[in-house]
Amino acid sequence: MIKAVIIDDEPKAIQSLTWELSSFRDQIDIVKTFTSPEEAIDYIDNNVLDCLFLDIEMPTMDGFQLLGKLTNKDFAVVITTAYNEFAIKALKNEAIDYLLKPIDSDDLQETIKKIKKHTSKLTNSNKIEEVLLNFNARFDQKRITINTDGKLIFLDAEEIEYVESDGNYSTIVLYNAQKIVITKKLKEVNDILPENQFFRIHNSYVINLKKIKEFIKSEGYVVMVSNFKIPVARQRKSDFLEKL
């Protein structure tokens, strides 16, 4: 059964699409509907779904802006719009299909076929991902695996100098100055790093303790091997000294 969410600022449009989808109730289940994009973002980032029916023209935030704010994008996106001009842009934004309002039943049936195909591919991809994760965890304890934005990144913990927060994103800075931006919050990254080697020294930074060159006590910051200076949060200072 396909789990679907509908987002549209017009309640009547939601009712209409819900009614059309009721003809396919044996294939698709509408788990939630939203008229508020902000509420929808919070729900989608914290729940599992297979498909999102998304209106483009909304007053506080359009559909494309909403997609850009999501950290969880492992589902099919179907754009719903009254304007045919949005079709090309919708497909460029990785939507699998678009539906013109008022929605035609035959068009909807074709869309559901595409959703099923997408979901099947995603399931197979997840199986491959599980095999890779298990292999890495079993045979290489020094490497960490980061699952982000539709790809797996395998890193040697020794390569990481520090990680910097940027809201819903994090930047992993390697010893060679290479930077990797991932769609994960700093807390999520910190949770998968080896606890005996990494420390969250500040709300915005997690550091590799082996990559510290100096600790300037009087000014309250550390100097990393790259000479980058990172402040030590006052409330974390005692825990940091214990780690050292």
mmCIF file of C-alpha atoms in Angstrom:
data_model
loop_
_atom_site.group_PDB
_atom_site.id
_atom_site.type_symbol
_atom_site.label_atom_id
_atom_site.label_comp_id
_atom_site.label_asym_id
_atom_site.label_seq_id
_atom_site.Cartn_x
_atom_site.Cartn_y
_atom_site.Cartn_z
ATOM 1 C CA MET A 1 0.000 0.000 0.000
ATOM 2 C CA ILE A 2 1.329 3.421 -1.012
ATOM 3 C CA LYS A 3 1.402 5.940 1.859
ATOM 4 C CA ALA A 4 0.629 9.403 0.508
ATOM 5 C CA VAL A 5 0.568 12.982 1.814
ATOM 6 C CA ILE A 6 -1.302 15.864 0.163
ATOM 7 C CA ILE A 7 -0.246 19.509 0.508
ATOM 8 C CA ASP A 8 -2.481 22.245 -0.889
ATOM 9 C CA ASP A 9 -3.458 25.620 0.568
ATOM 10 C CA GLU A 10 -7.033 25.145 -0.710
ATOM 11 C CA PRO A 11 -9.138 22.696 1.373
ATOM 12 C CA LYS A 12 -11.494 22.138 -1.585
ATOM 13 C CA ALA A 13 -8.564 21.040 -3.761
ATOM 14 C CA ILE A 14 -7.544 18.535 -1.065
ATOM 15 C CA GLN A 15 -11.113 17.235 -0.883
ATOM 16 C CA SER A 16 -11.266 16.877 -4.655
ATOM 17 C CA LEU A 17 -7.980 14.963 -4.906
ATOM 18 C CA THR A 18 -8.917 12.803 -1.926
ATOM 19 C CA TRP A 19 -12.180 11.917 -3.642
ATOM 20 C CA GLU A 20 -10.371 11.043 -6.887
ATOM 21 C CA LEU A 21 -7.868 8.894 -4.983
ATOM 22 C CA SER A 22 -10.685 7.046 -3.197
ATOM 23 C CA SER A 23 -11.171 5.101 -6.441
ATOM 24 C CA PHE A 24 -7.703 3.640 -5.826
ATOM 25 C CA ARG A 25 -8.073 2.992 -2.088
ATOM 26 C CA ASP A 26 -6.806 -0.560 -2.529
ATOM 27 C CA GLN A 27 -3.499 0.862 -3.801
ATOM 28 C CA ILE A 28 -2.991 4.158 -2.029
ATOM 29 C CA ASP A 29 -3.611 5.409 1.506
ATOM 30 C CA ILE A 30 -3.732 9.145 2.287
ATOM 31 C CA VAL A 31 -2.068 9.281 5.699
ATOM 32 C CA LYS A 32 -2.082 13.064 6.117
ATOM 33 C CA THR A 33 -3.184 16.298 4.424
ATOM 34 C CA PHE A 34 -1.887 19.822 4.998
ATOM 35 C CA THR A 35 -2.871 23.368 4.056
ATOM 36 C CA SER A 36 0.194 24.742 5.882
ATOM 37 C CA PRO A 37 3.588 24.099 4.196
ATOM 38 C CA GLU A 38 5.429 24.715 7.485
ATOM 39 C CA GLU A 39 3.467 22.010 9.325
ATOM 40 C CA ALA A 40 3.935 19.665 6.381
ATOM 41 C CA ILE A 41 7.738 20.045 6.431
ATOM 42 C CA ASP A 42 7.910 19.042 10.094
ATOM 43 C CA TYR A 43 5.722 15.991 9.489
ATOM 44 C CA ILE A 44 7.544 14.804 6.346
ATOM 45 C CA ASP A 45 10.984 15.090 7.951
ATOM 46 C CA ASN A 46 9.863 12.906 10.856
ATOM 47 C CA ASN A 47 7.688 10.284 9.160
ATOM 48 C CA VAL A 48 7.888 7.698 6.396
ATOM 49 C CA LEU A 49 5.862 8.175 3.224
ATOM 50 C CA ASP A 50 5.939 6.856 -0.344
ATOM 51 C CA CYS A 51 4.417 9.762 -2.221
ATOM 52 C CA LEU A 52 3.784 13.497 -1.895
ATOM 53 C CA PHE A 53 1.063 15.261 -3.893
ATOM 54 C CA LEU A 54 2.240 18.851 -3.826
ATOM 55 C CA ASP A 55 0.506 22.045 -4.937
ATOM 56 C CA ILE A 56 2.855 24.633 -6.446
ATOM 57 C CA GLU A 57 0.962 27.892 -6.031
ATOM 58 C CA MET A 58 0.697 28.552 -2.278
ATOM 59 C CA PRO A 59 0.776 32.019 -0.676
ATOM 60 C CA THR A 60 3.324 31.616 2.153
ATOM 61 C CA MET A 61 5.704 29.182 0.424
ATOM 62 C CA ASP A 62 5.478 27.673 -3.051
ATOM 63 C CA GLY A 63 5.924 23.968 -3.663
ATOM 64 C CA PHE A 64 9.447 24.262 -5.034
ATOM 65 C CA GLN A 65 10.583 26.223 -1.969
ATOM 66 C CA LEU A 66 9.047 23.530 0.239
ATOM 67 C CA LEU A 67 10.986 20.789 -1.558
ATOM 68 C CA GLY A 68 14.187 22.747 -1.008
ATOM 69 C CA LYS A 69 13.606 22.823 2.745
ATOM 70 C CA LEU A 70 13.027 19.084 3.182
ATOM 71 C CA THR A 71 15.781 16.935 4.654
ATOM 72 C CA ASN A 72 13.877 13.719 3.915
ATOM 73 C CA LYS A 73 13.282 13.209 0.183
ATOM 74 C CA ASP A 74 13.040 9.429 -0.119
ATOM 75 C CA PHE A 75 9.635 9.422 -1.803
ATOM 76 C CA ALA A 76 7.924 10.151 -5.109
ATOM 77 C CA VAL A 77 6.812 13.739 -5.727
ATOM 78 C CA VAL A 78 3.748 14.511 -7.854
ATOM 79 C CA ILE A 79 3.128 18.175 -8.615
ATOM 80 C CA THR A 80 -0.494 19.352 -8.730
ATOM 81 C CA THR A 81 -1.127 22.650 -10.491
ATOM 82 C CA ALA A 82 -3.662 24.592 -12.557
ATOM 83 C CA TYR A 83 -0.844 25.978 -14.707
ATOM 84 C CA ASN A 84 0.701 23.856 -17.445
ATOM 85 C CA GLU A 85 3.821 26.095 -17.514
ATOM 86 C CA PHE A 86 5.021 24.524 -14.256
ATOM 87 C CA ALA A 87 5.310 21.049 -15.798
ATOM 88 C CA ILE A 88 8.883 21.390 -17.081
ATOM 89 C CA LYS A 89 10.118 22.993 -13.873
ATOM 90 C CA ALA A 90 8.385 20.247 -11.873
ATOM 91 C CA LEU A 91 10.265 17.519 -13.725
ATOM 92 C CA LYS A 92 13.558 19.384 -13.309
ATOM 93 C CA ASN A 93 12.892 19.357 -9.557
ATOM 94 C CA GLU A 94 12.814 15.545 -9.631
ATOM 95 C CA ALA A 95 9.044 15.198 -9.533
ATOM 96 C CA ILE A 96 8.049 11.911 -11.153
ATOM 97 C CA ASP A 97 4.876 13.432 -12.641
ATOM 98 C CA TYR A 98 2.511 16.381 -12.592
ATOM 99 C CA LEU A 99 -1.287 16.589 -12.578
ATOM 100 C CA LEU A 100 -3.237 19.488 -14.035
ATOM 101 C CA LYS A 101 -6.239 20.710 -12.055
ATOM 102 C CA PRO A 102 -9.030 19.725 -12.325
ATOM 103 C CA ILE A 103 -7.454 16.285 -12.070
ATOM 104 C CA ASP A 104 -8.520 13.683 -14.607
ATOM 105 C CA SER A 105 -9.075 10.086 -13.398
ATOM 106 C CA ASP A 106 -7.174 8.554 -16.317
ATOM 107 C CA ASP A 107 -4.190 10.846 -15.680
ATOM 108 C CA LEU A 108 -4.282 9.903 -12.010
ATOM 109 C CA GLN A 109 -4.246 6.208 -12.856
ATOM 110 C CA GLU A 110 -1.098 6.683 -14.959
ATOM 111 C CA THR A 111 0.490 8.665 -12.144
ATOM 112 C CA ILE A 112 -0.164 5.868 -9.651
ATOM 113 C CA LYS A 113 1.605 3.441 -11.995
ATOM 114 C CA LYS A 114 4.640 5.748 -11.957
ATOM 115 C CA ILE A 115 4.508 5.979 -8.146
ATOM 116 C CA LYS A 116 4.517 2.173 -7.882
ATOM 117 C CA LYS A 117 7.488 1.933 -10.238
ATOM 118 C CA HIS A 118 9.396 4.568 -8.254
ATOM 119 C CA THR A 119 8.610 2.850 -4.933
ATOM 120 C CA SER A 120 9.798 -0.494 -6.296
ATOM 121 C CA LYS A 121 13.120 1.015 -7.410
ATOM 122 C CA LEU A 122 13.543 2.686 -4.028
ATOM 123 C CA THR A 123 12.913 -0.619 -2.209
ATOM 124 C CA ASN A 124 15.614 -2.358 -4.267
ATOM 125 C CA SER A 125 17.987 0.543 -3.655
ATOM 126 C CA ASN A 126 17.357 0.312 0.090
ATOM 127 C CA LYS A 127 18.219 -3.401 0.050
ATOM 128 C CA ILE A 128 21.557 -2.665 -1.618
ATOM 129 C CA GLU A 129 22.163 0.124 0.884
ATOM 130 C CA GLU A 130 21.487 -2.246 3.793
ATOM 131 C CA VAL A 131 24.034 -4.736 2.462
ATOM 132 C CA LEU A 132 26.680 -1.998 2.138
ATOM 133 C CA LEU A 133 25.984 -0.662 5.624
ATOM 134 C CA ASN A 134 26.195 -4.107 7.198
ATOM 135 C CA PHE A 135 29.407 -4.899 5.330
ATOM 136 C CA ASN A 136 31.054 -1.673 6.423
ATOM 137 C CA ALA A 137 29.980 -2.065 10.057
ATOM 138 C CA ARG A 138 31.142 -5.678 10.186
ATOM 139 C CA PHE A 139 34.514 -5.489 8.470
ATOM 140 C CA ASP A 140 35.791 -1.937 8.905
ATOM 141 C CA GLN A 141 35.356 -0.413 12.355
ATOM 142 C CA LYS A 142 37.491 2.624 11.488
ATOM 143 C CA ARG A 143 35.200 3.820 8.710
ATOM 144 C CA ILE A 144 31.936 5.660 9.228
ATOM 145 C CA THR A 145 28.984 5.613 6.863
ATOM 146 C CA ILE A 146 26.915 8.716 6.210
ATOM 147 C CA ASN A 147 23.584 8.331 4.456
ATOM 148 C CA THR A 148 22.589 11.661 2.937
ATOM 149 C CA ASP A 149 20.785 13.146 -0.044
ATOM 150 C CA GLY A 150 20.309 9.840 -1.852
ATOM 151 C CA LYS A 151 23.857 8.549 -1.494
ATOM 152 C CA LEU A 152 26.169 6.749 0.924
ATOM 153 C CA ILE A 153 29.464 8.351 1.905
ATOM 154 C CA PHE A 154 32.183 6.160 3.433
ATOM 155 C CA LEU A 155 34.840 8.033 5.385
ATOM 156 C CA ASP A 156 37.805 7.047 7.497
ATOM 157 C CA ALA A 157 37.354 8.723 10.890
ATOM 158 C CA GLU A 158 41.027 9.694 10.821
ATOM 159 C CA GLU A 159 40.401 11.859 7.757
ATOM 160 C CA ILE A 160 37.942 14.146 9.544
ATOM 161 C CA GLU A 161 39.307 17.251 11.227
ATOM 162 C CA TYR A 162 36.021 18.821 12.342
ATOM 163 C CA VAL A 163 32.338 19.157 11.449
ATOM 164 C CA GLU A 164 30.553 22.498 11.317
ATOM 165 C CA SER A 165 26.802 23.084 11.651
ATOM 166 C CA ASP A 166 24.730 25.108 9.210
ATOM 167 C CA GLY A 167 21.127 24.654 10.336
ATOM 168 C CA ASN A 168 19.753 21.482 8.739
ATOM 169 C CA TYR A 169 23.076 20.941 6.969
ATOM 170 C CA SER A 170 26.567 20.062 8.177
ATOM 171 C CA THR A 171 29.978 20.563 6.587
ATOM 172 C CA ILE A 172 32.542 17.826 7.149
ATOM 173 C CA VAL A 173 36.050 19.242 6.845
ATOM 174 C CA LEU A 174 38.777 16.705 6.077
ATOM 175 C CA TYR A 175 42.488 16.926 6.935
ATOM 176 C CA ASN A 176 43.305 17.896 3.317
ATOM 177 C CA ALA A 177 40.859 20.856 3.487
ATOM 178 C CA GLN A 178 38.265 19.060 1.373
ATOM 179 C CA LYS A 179 34.715 19.923 2.447
ATOM 180 C CA ILE A 180 31.658 17.685 2.209
ATOM 181 C CA VAL A 181 28.251 19.305 2.742
ATOM 182 C CA ILE A 182 25.560 16.870 3.839
ATOM 183 C CA THR A 183 21.857 17.176 4.604
ATOM 184 C CA LYS A 184 22.125 16.200 8.258
ATOM 185 C CA LYS A 185 22.024 18.224 11.451
ATOM 186 C CA LEU A 186 25.185 18.335 13.556
ATOM 187 C CA LYS A 187 23.626 16.182 16.284
ATOM 188 C CA GLU A 188 22.928 13.403 13.748
ATOM 189 C CA VAL A 189 26.531 13.493 12.530
ATOM 190 C CA ASN A 190 27.877 13.547 16.085
ATOM 191 C CA ASP A 191 25.834 10.448 16.940
ATOM 192 C CA ILE A 192 27.597 8.343 14.297
ATOM 193 C CA LEU A 193 31.149 9.522 15.004
ATOM 194 C CA PRO A 194 33.382 7.463 17.365
ATOM 195 C CA GLU A 195 32.703 8.832 20.855
ATOM 196 C CA ASN A 196 36.256 8.284 22.087
ATOM 197 C CA GLN A 197 37.715 10.357 19.242
ATOM 198 C CA PHE A 198 35.202 13.159 18.599
ATOM 199 C CA PHE A 199 33.746 15.794 20.890
ATOM 200 C CA ARG A 200 31.040 18.414 20.427
ATOM 201 C CA ILE A 201 33.039 21.360 21.670
ATOM 202 C CA HIS A 202 30.464 23.994 20.696
ATOM 203 C CA ASN A 203 26.856 24.120 19.456
ATOM 204 C CA SER A 204 28.246 24.628 15.959
ATOM 205 C CA TYR A 205 31.275 22.315 15.999
ATOM 206 C CA VAL A 206 32.308 18.718 16.549
ATOM 207 C CA ILE A 207 36.069 18.213 16.531
ATOM 208 C CA ASN A 208 38.438 15.296 16.091
ATOM 209 C CA LEU A 209 40.438 15.312 19.341
ATOM 210 C CA LYS A 210 43.445 13.876 17.509
ATOM 211 C CA LYS A 211 43.530 16.887 15.209
ATOM 212 C CA ILE A 212 43.976 19.529 17.943
ATOM 213 C CA LYS A 213 47.264 21.388 17.711
ATOM 214 C CA GLU A 214 46.777 23.863 20.587
ATOM 215 C CA PHE A 215 44.331 24.766 23.322
ATOM 216 C CA ILE A 216 44.490 28.455 24.206
ATOM 217 C CA LYS A 217 43.099 28.394 27.752
ATOM 218 C CA SER A 218 43.138 32.156 28.343
ATOM 219 C CA GLU A 219 41.020 32.880 25.262
ATOM 220 C CA GLY A 220 38.943 29.706 25.278
ATOM 221 C CA TYR A 221 39.527 28.210 21.842
ATOM 222 C CA VAL A 222 41.377 25.357 20.182
ATOM 223 C CA VAL A 223 43.627 25.513 17.140
ATOM 224 C CA MET A 224 43.256 22.582 14.785
ATOM 225 C CA VAL A 225 46.064 21.139 12.655
ATOM 226 C CA SER A 226 44.880 23.295 9.748
ATOM 227 C CA ASN A 227 45.269 26.367 12.025
ATOM 228 C CA PHE A 228 41.505 26.840 12.067
ATOM 229 C CA LYS A 229 40.368 28.256 15.422
ATOM 230 C CA ILE A 230 37.266 26.846 17.111
ATOM 231 C CA PRO A 231 35.722 28.290 20.299
ATOM 232 C CA VAL A 232 35.184 26.103 23.348
ATOM 233 C CA ALA A 233 31.668 26.614 24.719
ATOM 234 C CA ARG A 234 31.798 27.631 28.375
ATOM 235 C CA GLN A 235 29.335 24.933 29.455
ATOM 236 C CA ARG A 236 31.366 22.246 27.647
ATOM 237 C CA LYS A 237 34.792 23.269 28.897
ATOM 238 C CA SER A 238 34.992 20.916 31.892
ATOM 239 C CA ASP A 239 33.837 17.927 29.823
ATOM 240 C CA PHE A 240 36.369 18.868 27.151
ATOM 241 C CA LEU A 241 39.235 18.966 29.671
ATOM 242 C CA GLU A 242 38.210 15.524 30.951
ATOM 243 C CA LYS A 243 38.334 14.186 27.388
ATOM 244 C CA LEU A 244 41.861 15.547 26.985
#
